[in-house]
PDB file of N, CA and C in Angstrom:
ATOM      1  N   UNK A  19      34.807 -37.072  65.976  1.00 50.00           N
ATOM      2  CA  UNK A  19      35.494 -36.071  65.174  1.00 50.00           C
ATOM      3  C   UNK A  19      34.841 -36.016  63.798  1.00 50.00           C
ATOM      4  N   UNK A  20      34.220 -35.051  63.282  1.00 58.00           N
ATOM      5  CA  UNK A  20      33.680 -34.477  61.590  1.00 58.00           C
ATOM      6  C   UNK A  20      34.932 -34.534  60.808  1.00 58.00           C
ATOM      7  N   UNK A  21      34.438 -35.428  59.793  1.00 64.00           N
ATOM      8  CA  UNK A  21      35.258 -35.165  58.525  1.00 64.00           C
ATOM      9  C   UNK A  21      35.318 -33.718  58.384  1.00 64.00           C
ATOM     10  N   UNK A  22      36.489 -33.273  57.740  1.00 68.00           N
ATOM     11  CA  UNK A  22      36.779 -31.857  57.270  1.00 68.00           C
ATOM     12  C   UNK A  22      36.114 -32.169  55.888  1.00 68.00           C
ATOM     13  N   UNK A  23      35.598 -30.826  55.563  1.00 78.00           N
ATOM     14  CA  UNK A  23      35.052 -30.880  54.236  1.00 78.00           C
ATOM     15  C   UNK A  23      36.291 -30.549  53.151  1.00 78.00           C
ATOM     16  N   UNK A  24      35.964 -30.616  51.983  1.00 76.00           N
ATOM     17  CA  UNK A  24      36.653 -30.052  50.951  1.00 76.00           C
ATOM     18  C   UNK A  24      37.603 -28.748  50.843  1.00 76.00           C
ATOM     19  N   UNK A  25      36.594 -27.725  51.431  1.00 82.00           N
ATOM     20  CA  UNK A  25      37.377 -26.296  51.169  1.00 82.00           C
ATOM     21  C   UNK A  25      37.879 -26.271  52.446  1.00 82.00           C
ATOM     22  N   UNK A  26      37.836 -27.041  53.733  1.00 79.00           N
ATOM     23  CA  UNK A  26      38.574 -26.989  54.720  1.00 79.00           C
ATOM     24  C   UNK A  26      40.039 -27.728  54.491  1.00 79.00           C
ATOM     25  N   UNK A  27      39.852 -28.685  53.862  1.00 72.00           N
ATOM     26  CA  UNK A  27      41.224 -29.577  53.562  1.00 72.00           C
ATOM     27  C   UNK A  27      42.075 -28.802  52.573  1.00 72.00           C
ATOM     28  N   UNK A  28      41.494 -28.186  51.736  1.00 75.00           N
ATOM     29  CA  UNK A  28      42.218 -27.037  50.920  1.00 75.00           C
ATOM     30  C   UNK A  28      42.876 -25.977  51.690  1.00 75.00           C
ATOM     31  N   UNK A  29      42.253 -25.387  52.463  1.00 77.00           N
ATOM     32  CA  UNK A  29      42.873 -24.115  53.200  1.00 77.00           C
ATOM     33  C   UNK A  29      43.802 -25.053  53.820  1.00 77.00           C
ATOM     34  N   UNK A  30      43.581 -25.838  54.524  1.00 75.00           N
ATOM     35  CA  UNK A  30      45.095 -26.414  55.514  1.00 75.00           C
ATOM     36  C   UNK A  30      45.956 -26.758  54.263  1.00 75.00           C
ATOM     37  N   UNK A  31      45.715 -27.637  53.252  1.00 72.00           N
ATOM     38  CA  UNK A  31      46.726 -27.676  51.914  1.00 72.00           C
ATOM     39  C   UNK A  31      47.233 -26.463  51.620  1.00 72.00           C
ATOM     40  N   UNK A  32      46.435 -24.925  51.529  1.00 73.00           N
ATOM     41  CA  UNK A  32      47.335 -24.129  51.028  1.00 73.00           C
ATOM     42  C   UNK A  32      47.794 -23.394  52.290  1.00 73.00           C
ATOM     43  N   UNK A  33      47.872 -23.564  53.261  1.00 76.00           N
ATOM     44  CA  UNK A  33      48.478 -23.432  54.634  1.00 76.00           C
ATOM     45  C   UNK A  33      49.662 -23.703  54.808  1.00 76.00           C
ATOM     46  N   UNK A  34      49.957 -24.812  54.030  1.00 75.00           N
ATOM     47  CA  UNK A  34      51.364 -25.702  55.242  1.00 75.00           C
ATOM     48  C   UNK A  34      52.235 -25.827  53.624  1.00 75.00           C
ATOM     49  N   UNK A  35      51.795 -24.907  52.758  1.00 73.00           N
ATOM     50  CA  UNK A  35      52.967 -24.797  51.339  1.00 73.00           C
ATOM     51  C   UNK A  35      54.015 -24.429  52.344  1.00 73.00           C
ATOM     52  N   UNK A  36      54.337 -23.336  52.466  1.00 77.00           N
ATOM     53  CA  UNK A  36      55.476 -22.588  53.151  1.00 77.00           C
ATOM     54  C   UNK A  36      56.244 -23.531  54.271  1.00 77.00           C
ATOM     55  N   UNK A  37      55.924 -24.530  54.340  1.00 81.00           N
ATOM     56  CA  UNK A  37      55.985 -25.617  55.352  1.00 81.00           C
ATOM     57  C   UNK A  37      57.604 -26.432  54.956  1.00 81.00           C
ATOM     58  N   UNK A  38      58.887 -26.674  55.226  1.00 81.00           N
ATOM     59  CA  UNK A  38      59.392 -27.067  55.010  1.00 81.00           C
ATOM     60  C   UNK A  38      59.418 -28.244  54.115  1.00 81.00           C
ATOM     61  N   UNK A  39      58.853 -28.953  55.345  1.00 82.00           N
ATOM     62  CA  UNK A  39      58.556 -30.744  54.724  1.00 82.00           C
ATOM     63  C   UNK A  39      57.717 -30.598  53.230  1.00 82.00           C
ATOM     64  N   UNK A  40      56.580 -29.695  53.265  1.00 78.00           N
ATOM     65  CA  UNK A  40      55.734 -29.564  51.817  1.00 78.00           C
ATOM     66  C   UNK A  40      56.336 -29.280  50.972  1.00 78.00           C
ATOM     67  N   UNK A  41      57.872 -28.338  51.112  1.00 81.00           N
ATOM     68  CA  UNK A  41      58.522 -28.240  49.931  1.00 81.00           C
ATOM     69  C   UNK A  41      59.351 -29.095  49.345  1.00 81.00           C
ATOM     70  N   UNK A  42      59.811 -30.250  50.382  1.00 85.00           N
ATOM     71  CA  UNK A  42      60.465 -30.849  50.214  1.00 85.00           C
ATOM     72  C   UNK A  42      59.607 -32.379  49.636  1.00 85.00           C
ATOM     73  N   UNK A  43      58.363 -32.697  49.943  1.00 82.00           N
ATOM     74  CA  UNK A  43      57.668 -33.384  48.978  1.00 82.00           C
ATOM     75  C   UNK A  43      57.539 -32.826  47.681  1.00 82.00           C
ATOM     76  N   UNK A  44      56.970 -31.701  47.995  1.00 81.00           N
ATOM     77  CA  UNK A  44      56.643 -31.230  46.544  1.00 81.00           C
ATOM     78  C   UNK A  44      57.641 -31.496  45.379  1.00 81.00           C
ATOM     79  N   UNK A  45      59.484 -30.975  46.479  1.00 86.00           N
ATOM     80  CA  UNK A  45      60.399 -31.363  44.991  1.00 86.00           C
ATOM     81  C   UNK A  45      60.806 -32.708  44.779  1.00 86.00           C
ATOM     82  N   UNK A  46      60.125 -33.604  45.588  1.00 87.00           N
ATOM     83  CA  UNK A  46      60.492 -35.231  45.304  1.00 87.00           C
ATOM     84  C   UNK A  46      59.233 -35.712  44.113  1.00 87.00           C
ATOM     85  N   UNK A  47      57.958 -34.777  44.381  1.00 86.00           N
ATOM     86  CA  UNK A  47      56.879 -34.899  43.437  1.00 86.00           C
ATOM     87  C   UNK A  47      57.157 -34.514  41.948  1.00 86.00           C
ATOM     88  N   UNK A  48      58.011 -33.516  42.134  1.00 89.00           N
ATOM     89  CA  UNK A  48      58.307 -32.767  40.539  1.00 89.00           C
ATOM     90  C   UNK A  48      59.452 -33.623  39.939  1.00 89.00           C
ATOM     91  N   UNK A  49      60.255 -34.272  40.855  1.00 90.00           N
ATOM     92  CA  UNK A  49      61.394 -34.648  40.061  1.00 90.00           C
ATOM     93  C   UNK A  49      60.919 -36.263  39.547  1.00 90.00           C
ATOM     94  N   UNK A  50      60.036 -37.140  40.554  1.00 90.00           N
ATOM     95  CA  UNK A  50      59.152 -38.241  39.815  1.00 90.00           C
ATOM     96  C   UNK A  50      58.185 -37.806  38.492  1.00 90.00           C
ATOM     97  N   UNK A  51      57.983 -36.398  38.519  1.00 89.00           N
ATOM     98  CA  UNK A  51      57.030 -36.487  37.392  1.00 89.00           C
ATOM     99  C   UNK A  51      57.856 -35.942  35.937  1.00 89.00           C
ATOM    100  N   UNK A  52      58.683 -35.490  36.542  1.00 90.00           N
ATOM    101  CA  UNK A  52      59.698 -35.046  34.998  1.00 90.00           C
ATOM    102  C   UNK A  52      60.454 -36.570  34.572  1.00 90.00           C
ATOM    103  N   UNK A  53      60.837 -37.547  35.744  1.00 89.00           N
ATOM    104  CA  UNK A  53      61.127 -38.935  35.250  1.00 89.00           C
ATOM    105  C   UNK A  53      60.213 -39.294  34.354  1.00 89.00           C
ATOM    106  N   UNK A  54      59.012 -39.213  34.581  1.00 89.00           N
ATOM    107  CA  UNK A  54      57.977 -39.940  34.191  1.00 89.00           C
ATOM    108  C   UNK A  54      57.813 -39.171  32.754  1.00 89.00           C
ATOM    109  N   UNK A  55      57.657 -37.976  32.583  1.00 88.00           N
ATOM    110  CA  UNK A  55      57.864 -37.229  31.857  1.00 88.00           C
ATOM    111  C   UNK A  55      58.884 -37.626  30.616  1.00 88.00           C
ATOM    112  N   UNK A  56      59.976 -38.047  31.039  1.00 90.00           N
ATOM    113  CA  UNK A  56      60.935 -38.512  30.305  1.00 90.00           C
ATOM    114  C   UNK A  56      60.984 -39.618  29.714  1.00 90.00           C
ATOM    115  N   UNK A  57      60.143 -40.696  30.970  1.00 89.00           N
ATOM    116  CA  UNK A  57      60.370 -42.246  30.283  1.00 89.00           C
ATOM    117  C   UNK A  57      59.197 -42.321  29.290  1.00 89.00           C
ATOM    118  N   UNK A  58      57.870 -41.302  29.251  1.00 89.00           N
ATOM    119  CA  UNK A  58      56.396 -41.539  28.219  1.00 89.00           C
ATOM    120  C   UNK A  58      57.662 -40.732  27.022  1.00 89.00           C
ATOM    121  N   UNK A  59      58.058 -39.794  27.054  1.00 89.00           N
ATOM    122  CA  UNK A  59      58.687 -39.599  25.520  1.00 89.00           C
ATOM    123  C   UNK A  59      59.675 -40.663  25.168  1.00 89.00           C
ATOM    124  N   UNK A  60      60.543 -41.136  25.785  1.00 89.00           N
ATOM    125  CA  UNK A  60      61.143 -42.329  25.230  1.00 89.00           C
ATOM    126  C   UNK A  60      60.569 -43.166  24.858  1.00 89.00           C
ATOM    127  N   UNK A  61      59.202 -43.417  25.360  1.00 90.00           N
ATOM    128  CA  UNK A  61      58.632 -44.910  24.968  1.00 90.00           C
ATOM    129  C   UNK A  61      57.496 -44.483  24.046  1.00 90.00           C
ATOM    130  N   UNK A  62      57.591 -43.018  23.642  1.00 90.00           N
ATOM    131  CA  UNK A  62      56.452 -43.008  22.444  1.00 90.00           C
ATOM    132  C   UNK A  62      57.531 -42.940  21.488  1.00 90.00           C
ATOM    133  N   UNK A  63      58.441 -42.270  21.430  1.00 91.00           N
ATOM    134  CA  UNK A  63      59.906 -42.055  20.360  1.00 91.00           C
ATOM    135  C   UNK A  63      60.389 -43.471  20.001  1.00 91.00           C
ATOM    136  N   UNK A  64      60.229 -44.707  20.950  1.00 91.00           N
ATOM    137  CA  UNK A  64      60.547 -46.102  20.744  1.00 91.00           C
ATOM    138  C   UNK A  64      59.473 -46.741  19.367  1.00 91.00           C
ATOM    139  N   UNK A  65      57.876 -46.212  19.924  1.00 92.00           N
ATOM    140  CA  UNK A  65      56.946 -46.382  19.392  1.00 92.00           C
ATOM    141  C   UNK A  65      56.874 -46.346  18.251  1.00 92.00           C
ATOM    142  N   UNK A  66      56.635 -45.028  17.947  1.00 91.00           N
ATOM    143  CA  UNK A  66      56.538 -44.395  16.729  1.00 91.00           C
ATOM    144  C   UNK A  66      57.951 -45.021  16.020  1.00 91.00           C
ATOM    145  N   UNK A  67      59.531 -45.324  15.957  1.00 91.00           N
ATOM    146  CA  UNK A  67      60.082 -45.692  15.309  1.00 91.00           C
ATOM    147  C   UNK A  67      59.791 -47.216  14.722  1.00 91.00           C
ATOM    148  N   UNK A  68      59.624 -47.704  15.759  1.00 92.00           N
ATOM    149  CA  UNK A  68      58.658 -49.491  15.862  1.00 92.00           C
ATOM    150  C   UNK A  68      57.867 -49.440  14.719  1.00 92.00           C
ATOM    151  N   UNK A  69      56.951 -48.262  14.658  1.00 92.00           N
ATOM    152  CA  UNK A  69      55.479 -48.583  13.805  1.00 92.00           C
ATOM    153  C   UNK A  69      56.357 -47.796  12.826  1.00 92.00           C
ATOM    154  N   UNK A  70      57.185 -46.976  12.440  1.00 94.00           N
ATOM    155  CA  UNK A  70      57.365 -46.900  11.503  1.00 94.00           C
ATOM    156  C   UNK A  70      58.693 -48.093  10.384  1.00 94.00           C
ATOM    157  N   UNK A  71      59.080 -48.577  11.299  1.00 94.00           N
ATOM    158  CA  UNK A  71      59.940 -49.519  10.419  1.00 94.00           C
ATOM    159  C   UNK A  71      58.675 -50.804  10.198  1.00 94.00           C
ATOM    160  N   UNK A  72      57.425 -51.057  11.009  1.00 93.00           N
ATOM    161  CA  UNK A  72      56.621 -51.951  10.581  1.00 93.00           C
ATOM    162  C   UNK A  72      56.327 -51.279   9.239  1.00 93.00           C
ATOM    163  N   UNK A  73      55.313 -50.509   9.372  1.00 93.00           N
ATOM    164  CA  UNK A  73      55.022 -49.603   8.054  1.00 93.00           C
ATOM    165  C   UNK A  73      56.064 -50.293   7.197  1.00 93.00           C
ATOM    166  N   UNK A  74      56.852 -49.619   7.040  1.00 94.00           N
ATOM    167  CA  UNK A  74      58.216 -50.014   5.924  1.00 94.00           C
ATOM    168  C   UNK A  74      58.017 -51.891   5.015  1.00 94.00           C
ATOM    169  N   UNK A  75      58.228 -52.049   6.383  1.00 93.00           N
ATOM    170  CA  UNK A  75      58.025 -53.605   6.278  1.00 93.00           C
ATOM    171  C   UNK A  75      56.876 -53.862   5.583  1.00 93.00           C
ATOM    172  N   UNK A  76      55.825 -53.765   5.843  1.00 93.00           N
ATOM    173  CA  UNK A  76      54.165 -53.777   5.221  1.00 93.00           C
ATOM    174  C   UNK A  76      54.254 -53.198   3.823  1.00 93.00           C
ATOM    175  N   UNK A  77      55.113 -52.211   3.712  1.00 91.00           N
ATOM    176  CA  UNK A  77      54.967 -51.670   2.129  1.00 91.00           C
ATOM    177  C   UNK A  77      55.993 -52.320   1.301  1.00 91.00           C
ATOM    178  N   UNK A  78      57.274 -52.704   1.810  1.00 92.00           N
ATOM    179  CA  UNK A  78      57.588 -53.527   1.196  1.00 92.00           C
ATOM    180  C   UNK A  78      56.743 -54.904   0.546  1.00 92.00           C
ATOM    181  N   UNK A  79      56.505 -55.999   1.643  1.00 91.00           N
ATOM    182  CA  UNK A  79      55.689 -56.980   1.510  1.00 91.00           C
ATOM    183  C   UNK A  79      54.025 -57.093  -0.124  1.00 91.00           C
ATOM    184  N   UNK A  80      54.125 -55.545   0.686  1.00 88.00           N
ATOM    185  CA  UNK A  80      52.654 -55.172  -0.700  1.00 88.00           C
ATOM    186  C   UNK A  80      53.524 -54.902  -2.044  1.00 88.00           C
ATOM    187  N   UNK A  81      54.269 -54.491  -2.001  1.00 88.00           N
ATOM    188  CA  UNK A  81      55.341 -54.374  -3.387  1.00 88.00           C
ATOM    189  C   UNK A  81      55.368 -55.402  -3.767  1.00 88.00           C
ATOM    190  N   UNK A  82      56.270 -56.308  -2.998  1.00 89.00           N
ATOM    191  CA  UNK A  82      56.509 -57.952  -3.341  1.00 89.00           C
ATOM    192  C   UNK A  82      55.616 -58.945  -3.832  1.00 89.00           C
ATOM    193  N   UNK A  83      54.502 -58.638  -3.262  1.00 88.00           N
ATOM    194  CA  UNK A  83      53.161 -59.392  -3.911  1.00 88.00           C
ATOM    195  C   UNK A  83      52.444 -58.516  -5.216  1.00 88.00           C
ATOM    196  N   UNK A  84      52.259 -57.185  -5.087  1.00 86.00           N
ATOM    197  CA  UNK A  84      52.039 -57.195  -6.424  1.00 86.00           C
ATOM    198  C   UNK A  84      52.568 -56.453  -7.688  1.00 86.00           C
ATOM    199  N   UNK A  85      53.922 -56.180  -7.304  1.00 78.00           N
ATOM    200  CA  UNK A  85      54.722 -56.223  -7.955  1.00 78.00           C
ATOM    201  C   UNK A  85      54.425 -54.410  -8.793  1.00 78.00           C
ATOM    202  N   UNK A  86      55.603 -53.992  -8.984  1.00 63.00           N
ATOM    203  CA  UNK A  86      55.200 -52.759  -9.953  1.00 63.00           C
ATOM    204  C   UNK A  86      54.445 -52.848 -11.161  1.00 63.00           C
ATOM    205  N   UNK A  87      54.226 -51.498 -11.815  1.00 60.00           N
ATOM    206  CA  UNK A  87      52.827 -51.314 -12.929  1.00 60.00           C
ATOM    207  C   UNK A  87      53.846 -52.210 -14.070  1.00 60.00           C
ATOM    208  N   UNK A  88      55.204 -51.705 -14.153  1.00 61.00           N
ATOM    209  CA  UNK A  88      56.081 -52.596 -15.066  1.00 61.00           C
ATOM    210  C   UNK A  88      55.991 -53.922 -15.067  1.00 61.00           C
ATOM    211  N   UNK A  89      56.166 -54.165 -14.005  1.00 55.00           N
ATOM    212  CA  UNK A  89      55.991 -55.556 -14.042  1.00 55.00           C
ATOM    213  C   UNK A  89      54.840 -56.325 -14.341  1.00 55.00           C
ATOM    214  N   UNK A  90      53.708 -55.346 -13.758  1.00 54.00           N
ATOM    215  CA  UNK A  90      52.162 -55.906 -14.040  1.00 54.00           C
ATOM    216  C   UNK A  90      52.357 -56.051 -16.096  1.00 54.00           C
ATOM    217  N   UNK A  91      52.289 -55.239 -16.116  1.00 57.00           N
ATOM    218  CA  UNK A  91      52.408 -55.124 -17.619  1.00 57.00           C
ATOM    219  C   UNK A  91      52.880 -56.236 -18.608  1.00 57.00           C
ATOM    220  N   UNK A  92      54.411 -56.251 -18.051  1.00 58.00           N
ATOM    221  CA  UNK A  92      55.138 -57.110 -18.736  1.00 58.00           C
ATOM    222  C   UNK A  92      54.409 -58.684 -18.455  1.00 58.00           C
ATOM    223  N   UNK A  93      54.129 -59.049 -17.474  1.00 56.00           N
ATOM    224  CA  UNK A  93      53.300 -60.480 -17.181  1.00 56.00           C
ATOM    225  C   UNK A  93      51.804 -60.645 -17.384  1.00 56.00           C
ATOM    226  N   UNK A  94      51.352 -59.672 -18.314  1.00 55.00           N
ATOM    227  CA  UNK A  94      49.974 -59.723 -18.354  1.00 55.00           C
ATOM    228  C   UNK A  94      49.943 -60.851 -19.538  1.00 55.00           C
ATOM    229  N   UNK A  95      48.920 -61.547 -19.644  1.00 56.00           N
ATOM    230  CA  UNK A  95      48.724 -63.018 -20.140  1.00 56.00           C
ATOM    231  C   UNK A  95      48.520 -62.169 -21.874  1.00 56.00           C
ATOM    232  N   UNK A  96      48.256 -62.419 -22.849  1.00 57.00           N
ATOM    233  CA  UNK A  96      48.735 -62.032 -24.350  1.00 57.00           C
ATOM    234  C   UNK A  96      49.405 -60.850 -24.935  1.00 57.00           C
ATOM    235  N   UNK A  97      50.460 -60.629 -23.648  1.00 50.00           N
ATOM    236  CA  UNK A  97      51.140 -59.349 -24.484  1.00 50.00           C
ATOM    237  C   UNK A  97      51.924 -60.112 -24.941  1.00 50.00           C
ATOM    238  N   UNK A  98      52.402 -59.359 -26.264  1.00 49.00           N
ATOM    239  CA  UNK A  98      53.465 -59.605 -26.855  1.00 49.00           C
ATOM    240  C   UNK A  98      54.395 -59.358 -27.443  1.00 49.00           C
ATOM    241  N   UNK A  99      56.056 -59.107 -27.085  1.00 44.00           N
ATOM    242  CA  UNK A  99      56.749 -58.868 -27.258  1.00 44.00           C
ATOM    243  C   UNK A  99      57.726 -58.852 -28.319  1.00 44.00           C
TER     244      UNK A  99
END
C-alpha cells in the first residue's frame, strides 16, 4: 500500500468535515483550546502582577540603600548646619 501524499490526505481531511464524528472532535478541539486559551492569560496576568510587585520591591530596596537627594545632602561629610 503507497503512502498517500500530502494533497491526498488533505482532500480526505476536507472530505469527512461534514462528517459527524469530525464535528464532534473538532468541538472537543475548540473547547481544549479556549481552556488553554484561558489558563496562558491567567498565568501571564499571575506573571506580570508577580514581576510587578518584584519591581516594587527592587525599588524600594534601591531607595533604602541610597536613600533620597535629602537625605544625600543632609549626610554629606562637611555640611554644616
Amino acid at each position: 500500500m503507497a503512502i498517500d501524499t500530502r494533497t491526498e490526505c488533505t482532500a480526505r481531511i476536507a472530505n469527512s468535515r461534514f462528517d459527524p464524528c469530525w464535528q464532534a472532535v473538532m468541538d472537543l478541539v475548540e473547547i481544549d483550546l479556549e481552556r488553554l486559551r484561558s489558563r496562558l492569560e491567567t498565568a501571564v496576568e499571575a506573571d506580570v502582577k508577580h514581576l510587578q510587585g518584584r519591581i516594587y520591591q527592587l525599588r524600594q530596596l534601591r531607595k533604602a540603600m541610597i536613600g533620597s537627594p535629602r537625605d544625600d545632602a543632609a549626610n554629606r561629610p562637611g555640611r554644616s548646619e
